[in-house]
CSV table of C-alpha atoms in Angstrom, one decimal:
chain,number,residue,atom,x,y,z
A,169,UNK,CA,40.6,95.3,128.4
A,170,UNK,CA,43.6,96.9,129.9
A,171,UNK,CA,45.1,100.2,128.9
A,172,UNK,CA,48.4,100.0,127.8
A,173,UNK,CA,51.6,101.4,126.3
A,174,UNK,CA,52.6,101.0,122.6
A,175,UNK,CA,54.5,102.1,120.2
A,176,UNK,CA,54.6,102.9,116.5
A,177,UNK,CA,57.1,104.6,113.5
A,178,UNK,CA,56.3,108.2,113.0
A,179,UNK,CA,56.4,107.4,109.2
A,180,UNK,CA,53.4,104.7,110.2
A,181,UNK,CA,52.7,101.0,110.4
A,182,UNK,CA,51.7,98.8,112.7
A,183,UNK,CA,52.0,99.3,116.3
A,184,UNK,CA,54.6,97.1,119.2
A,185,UNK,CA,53.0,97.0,122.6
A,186,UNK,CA,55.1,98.1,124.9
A,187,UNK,CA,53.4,95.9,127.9
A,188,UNK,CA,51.0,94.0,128.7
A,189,UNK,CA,48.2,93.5,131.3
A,190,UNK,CA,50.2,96.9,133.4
A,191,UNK,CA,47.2,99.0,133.2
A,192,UNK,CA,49.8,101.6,132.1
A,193,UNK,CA,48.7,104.6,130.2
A,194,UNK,CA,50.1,108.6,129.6
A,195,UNK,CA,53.2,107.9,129.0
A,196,UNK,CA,56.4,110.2,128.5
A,197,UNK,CA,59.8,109.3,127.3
A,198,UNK,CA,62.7,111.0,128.6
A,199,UNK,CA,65.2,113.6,126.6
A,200,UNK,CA,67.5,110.9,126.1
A,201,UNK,CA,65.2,108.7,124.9
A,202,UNK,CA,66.1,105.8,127.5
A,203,UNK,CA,63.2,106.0,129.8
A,204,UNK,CA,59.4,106.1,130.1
A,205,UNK,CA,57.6,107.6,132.7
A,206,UNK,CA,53.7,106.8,133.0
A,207,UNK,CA,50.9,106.5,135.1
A,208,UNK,CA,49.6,103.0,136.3
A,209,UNK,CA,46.6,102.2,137.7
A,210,UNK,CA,45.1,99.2,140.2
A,211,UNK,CA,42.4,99.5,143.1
A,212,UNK,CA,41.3,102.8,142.2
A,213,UNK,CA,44.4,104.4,142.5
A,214,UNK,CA,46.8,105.4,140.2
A,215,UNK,CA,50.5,105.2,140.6
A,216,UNK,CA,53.7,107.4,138.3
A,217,UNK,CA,56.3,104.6,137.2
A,218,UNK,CA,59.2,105.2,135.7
A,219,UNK,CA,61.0,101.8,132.9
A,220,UNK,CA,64.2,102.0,130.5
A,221,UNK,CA,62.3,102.2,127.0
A,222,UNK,CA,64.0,98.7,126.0
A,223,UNK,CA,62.2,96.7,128.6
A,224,UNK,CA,59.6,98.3,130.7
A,225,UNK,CA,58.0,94.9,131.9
A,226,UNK,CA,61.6,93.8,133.3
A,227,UNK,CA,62.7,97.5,134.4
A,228,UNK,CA,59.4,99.1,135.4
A,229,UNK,CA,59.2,100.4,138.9
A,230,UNK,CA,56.8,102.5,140.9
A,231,UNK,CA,58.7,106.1,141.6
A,232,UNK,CA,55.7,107.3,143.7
A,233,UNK,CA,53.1,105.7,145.6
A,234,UNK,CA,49.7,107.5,145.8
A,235,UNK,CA,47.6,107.2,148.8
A,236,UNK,CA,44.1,104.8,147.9
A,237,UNK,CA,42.1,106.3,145.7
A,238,UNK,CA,44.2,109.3,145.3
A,239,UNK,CA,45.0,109.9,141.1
A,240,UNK,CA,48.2,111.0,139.5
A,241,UNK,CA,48.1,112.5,136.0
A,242,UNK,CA,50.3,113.4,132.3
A,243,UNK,CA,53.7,112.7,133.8
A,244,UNK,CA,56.1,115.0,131.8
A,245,UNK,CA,60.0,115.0,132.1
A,246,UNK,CA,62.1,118.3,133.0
A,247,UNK,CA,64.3,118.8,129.7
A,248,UNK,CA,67.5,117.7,132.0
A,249,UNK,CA,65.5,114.5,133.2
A,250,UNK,CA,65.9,115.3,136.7
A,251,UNK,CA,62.5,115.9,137.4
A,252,UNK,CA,58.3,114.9,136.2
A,253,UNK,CA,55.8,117.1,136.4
A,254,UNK,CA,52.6,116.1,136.9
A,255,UNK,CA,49.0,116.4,137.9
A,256,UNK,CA,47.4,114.9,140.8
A,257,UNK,CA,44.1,114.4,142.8
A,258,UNK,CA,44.1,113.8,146.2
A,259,UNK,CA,42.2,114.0,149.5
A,260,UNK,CA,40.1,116.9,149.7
A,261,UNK,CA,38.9,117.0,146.4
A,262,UNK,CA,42.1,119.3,145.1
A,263,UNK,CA,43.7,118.8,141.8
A,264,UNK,CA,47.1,120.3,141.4
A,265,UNK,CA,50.3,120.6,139.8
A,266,UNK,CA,53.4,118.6,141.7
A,267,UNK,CA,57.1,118.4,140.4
A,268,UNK,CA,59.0,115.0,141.3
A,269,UNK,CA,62.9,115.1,142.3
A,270,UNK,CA,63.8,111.5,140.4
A,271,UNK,CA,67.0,111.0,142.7
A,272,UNK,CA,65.5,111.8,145.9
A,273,UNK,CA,61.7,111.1,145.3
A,274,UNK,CA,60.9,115.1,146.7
A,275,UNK,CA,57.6,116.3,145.6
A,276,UNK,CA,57.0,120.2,145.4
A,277,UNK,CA,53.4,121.1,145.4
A,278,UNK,CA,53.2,123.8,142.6
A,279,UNK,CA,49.8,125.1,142.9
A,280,UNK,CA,46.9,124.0,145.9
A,281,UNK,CA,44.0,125.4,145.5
A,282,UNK,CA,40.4,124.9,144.4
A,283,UNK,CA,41.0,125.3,141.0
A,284,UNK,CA,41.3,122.5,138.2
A,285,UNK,CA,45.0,122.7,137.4
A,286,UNK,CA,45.8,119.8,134.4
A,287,UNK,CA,48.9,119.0,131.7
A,288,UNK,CA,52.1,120.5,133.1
A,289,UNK,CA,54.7,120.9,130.9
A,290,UNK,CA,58.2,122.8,130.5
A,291,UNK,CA,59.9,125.4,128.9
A,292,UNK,CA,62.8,124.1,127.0
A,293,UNK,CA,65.0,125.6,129.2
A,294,UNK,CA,63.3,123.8,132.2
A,295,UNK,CA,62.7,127.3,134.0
A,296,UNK,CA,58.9,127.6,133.6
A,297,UNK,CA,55.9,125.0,133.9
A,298,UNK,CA,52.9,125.6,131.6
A,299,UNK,CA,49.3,123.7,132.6
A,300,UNK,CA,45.4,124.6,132.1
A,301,UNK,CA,43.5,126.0,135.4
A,302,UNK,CA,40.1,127.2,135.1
A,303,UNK,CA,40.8,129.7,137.9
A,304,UNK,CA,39.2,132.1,136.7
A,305,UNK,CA,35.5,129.8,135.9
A,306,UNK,CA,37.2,129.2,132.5
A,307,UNK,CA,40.2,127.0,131.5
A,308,UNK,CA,43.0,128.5,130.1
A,309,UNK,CA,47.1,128.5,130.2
A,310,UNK,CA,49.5,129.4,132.7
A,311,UNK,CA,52.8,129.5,133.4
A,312,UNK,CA,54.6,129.1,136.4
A,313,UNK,CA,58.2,130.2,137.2
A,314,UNK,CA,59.9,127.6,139.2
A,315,UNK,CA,62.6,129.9,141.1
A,316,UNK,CA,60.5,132.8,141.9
A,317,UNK,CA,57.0,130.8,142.0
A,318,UNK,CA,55.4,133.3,140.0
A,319,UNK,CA,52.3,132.6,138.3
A,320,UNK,CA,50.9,134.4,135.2
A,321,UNK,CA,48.1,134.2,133.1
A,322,UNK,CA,49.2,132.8,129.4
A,323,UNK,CA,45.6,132.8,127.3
A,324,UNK,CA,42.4,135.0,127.7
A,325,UNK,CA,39.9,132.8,125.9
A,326,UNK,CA,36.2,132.9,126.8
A,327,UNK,CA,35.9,129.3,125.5
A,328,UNK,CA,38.7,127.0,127.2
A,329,UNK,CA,42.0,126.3,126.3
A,330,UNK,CA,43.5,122.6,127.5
A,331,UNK,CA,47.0,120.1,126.8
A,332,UNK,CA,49.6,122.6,126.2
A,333,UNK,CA,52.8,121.8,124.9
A,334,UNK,CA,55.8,123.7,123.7
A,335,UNK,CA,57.8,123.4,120.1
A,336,UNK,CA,60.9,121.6,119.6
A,337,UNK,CA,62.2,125.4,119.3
A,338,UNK,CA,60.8,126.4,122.1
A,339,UNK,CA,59.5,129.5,120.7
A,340,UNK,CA,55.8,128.5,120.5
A,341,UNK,CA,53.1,126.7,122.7
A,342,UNK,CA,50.6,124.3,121.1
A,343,UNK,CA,47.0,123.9,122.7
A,344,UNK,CA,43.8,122.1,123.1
A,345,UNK,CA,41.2,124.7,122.4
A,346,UNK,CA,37.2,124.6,123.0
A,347,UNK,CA,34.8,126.9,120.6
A,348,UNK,CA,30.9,126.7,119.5
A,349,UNK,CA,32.5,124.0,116.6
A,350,UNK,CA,34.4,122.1,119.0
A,351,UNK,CA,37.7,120.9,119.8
A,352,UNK,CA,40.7,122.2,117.6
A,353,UNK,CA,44.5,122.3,118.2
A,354,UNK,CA,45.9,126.1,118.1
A,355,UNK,CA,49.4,128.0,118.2
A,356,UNK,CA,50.9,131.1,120.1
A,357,UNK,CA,53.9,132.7,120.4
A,358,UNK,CA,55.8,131.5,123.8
A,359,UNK,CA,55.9,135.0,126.0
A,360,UNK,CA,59.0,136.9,125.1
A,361,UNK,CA,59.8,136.4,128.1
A,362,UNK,CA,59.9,132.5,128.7
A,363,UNK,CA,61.9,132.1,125.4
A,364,UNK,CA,65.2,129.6,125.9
């Protein structure tokens, strides 16, 4: 009845839960492999909490705090594990993109607007943030510099284009895509540009 977080051999097999009865769910684990990050969820509000991978009943703790009823989203780790991205909805009916300072607990609002902004994720260098908007009435992928705060268009579909993620490589980004015959994962090049 509870969601929660698991874990299971690329190769296959059975699945370990990870917790139990945390409502945890949209979980993350951290370059090094040491950590989780996740969302967790009780009286209508969800929370981003952060464990060490080999005990995340014993370790887990809540990193930030949303207001009631407010939602946090997808936390994803900065490939240094400095900082999570992650989407949010708060008052005012905005949902953005929000970058988390794990030492400090600063949060940098990336985007605030009107649009739908969803499923952050880095370059592998850690300079650029990828997520879905439907800015423009349809959803597809931008990228977002982090040290000039430049925004730019990634996809043109008419359809939508959703979940992006980048390769191990970092030379190509893997998406969500919408068409007439449903959902169906697709590949790009990364922009010449964000390559590194």
């Amino acid at each position: 009845t509870y969601n929660e977080l698991y874990e299971v051999s690329a190769q296959g097999g059975r699945p370990r839960a990870l917790t139990e009865a945390m409502r945890a769910r949209e979980p993350d684990v951290s370059p090094d492999g040491k950590q989780v990050a996740y969302v967790t969820h009780g009286a209508g509000t969800s929370h981003l909490a952060l464990a060490e991978l080999a005990d995340v009943p014993g370790t887990s703790r809540i990193v930030l705090r949303s207001r009631p009823l407010e939602q946090v989203f997808t936390p994803r780790f900065s490939p240094d594990g400095r900082h999570l991205a992650y989407g949010a909805f708060s008052v005012g009916g905005f949902r953005d993109i929000w970058l988390l300072e794990l030492a400090t607990g600063l949060r940098t609002r990336v985007t605030y607007d009107r649009a739908l902004d969803r499923g952050p994720v880095f370059s592998r260098d850690g300079q650029t943030l990828y997520f879905a908007s439907d800015r423009t009435g349809i959803s597809n992928l931008y990228a977002f510099r982090i040290a000039t705060g430049e925004l730019t268009q990634v996809t043109n579909v008419v359809s939508g284009a959703f979940q992006p993620d980048v390769s191990p490589d970092g030379t190509e980004l893997v998406y969500v895509g919408y068409t007439s015959k449903g959902f169906d994962l697709y590949t790009m090049p990364v922009p010449a540009n964000d390559v590194g």
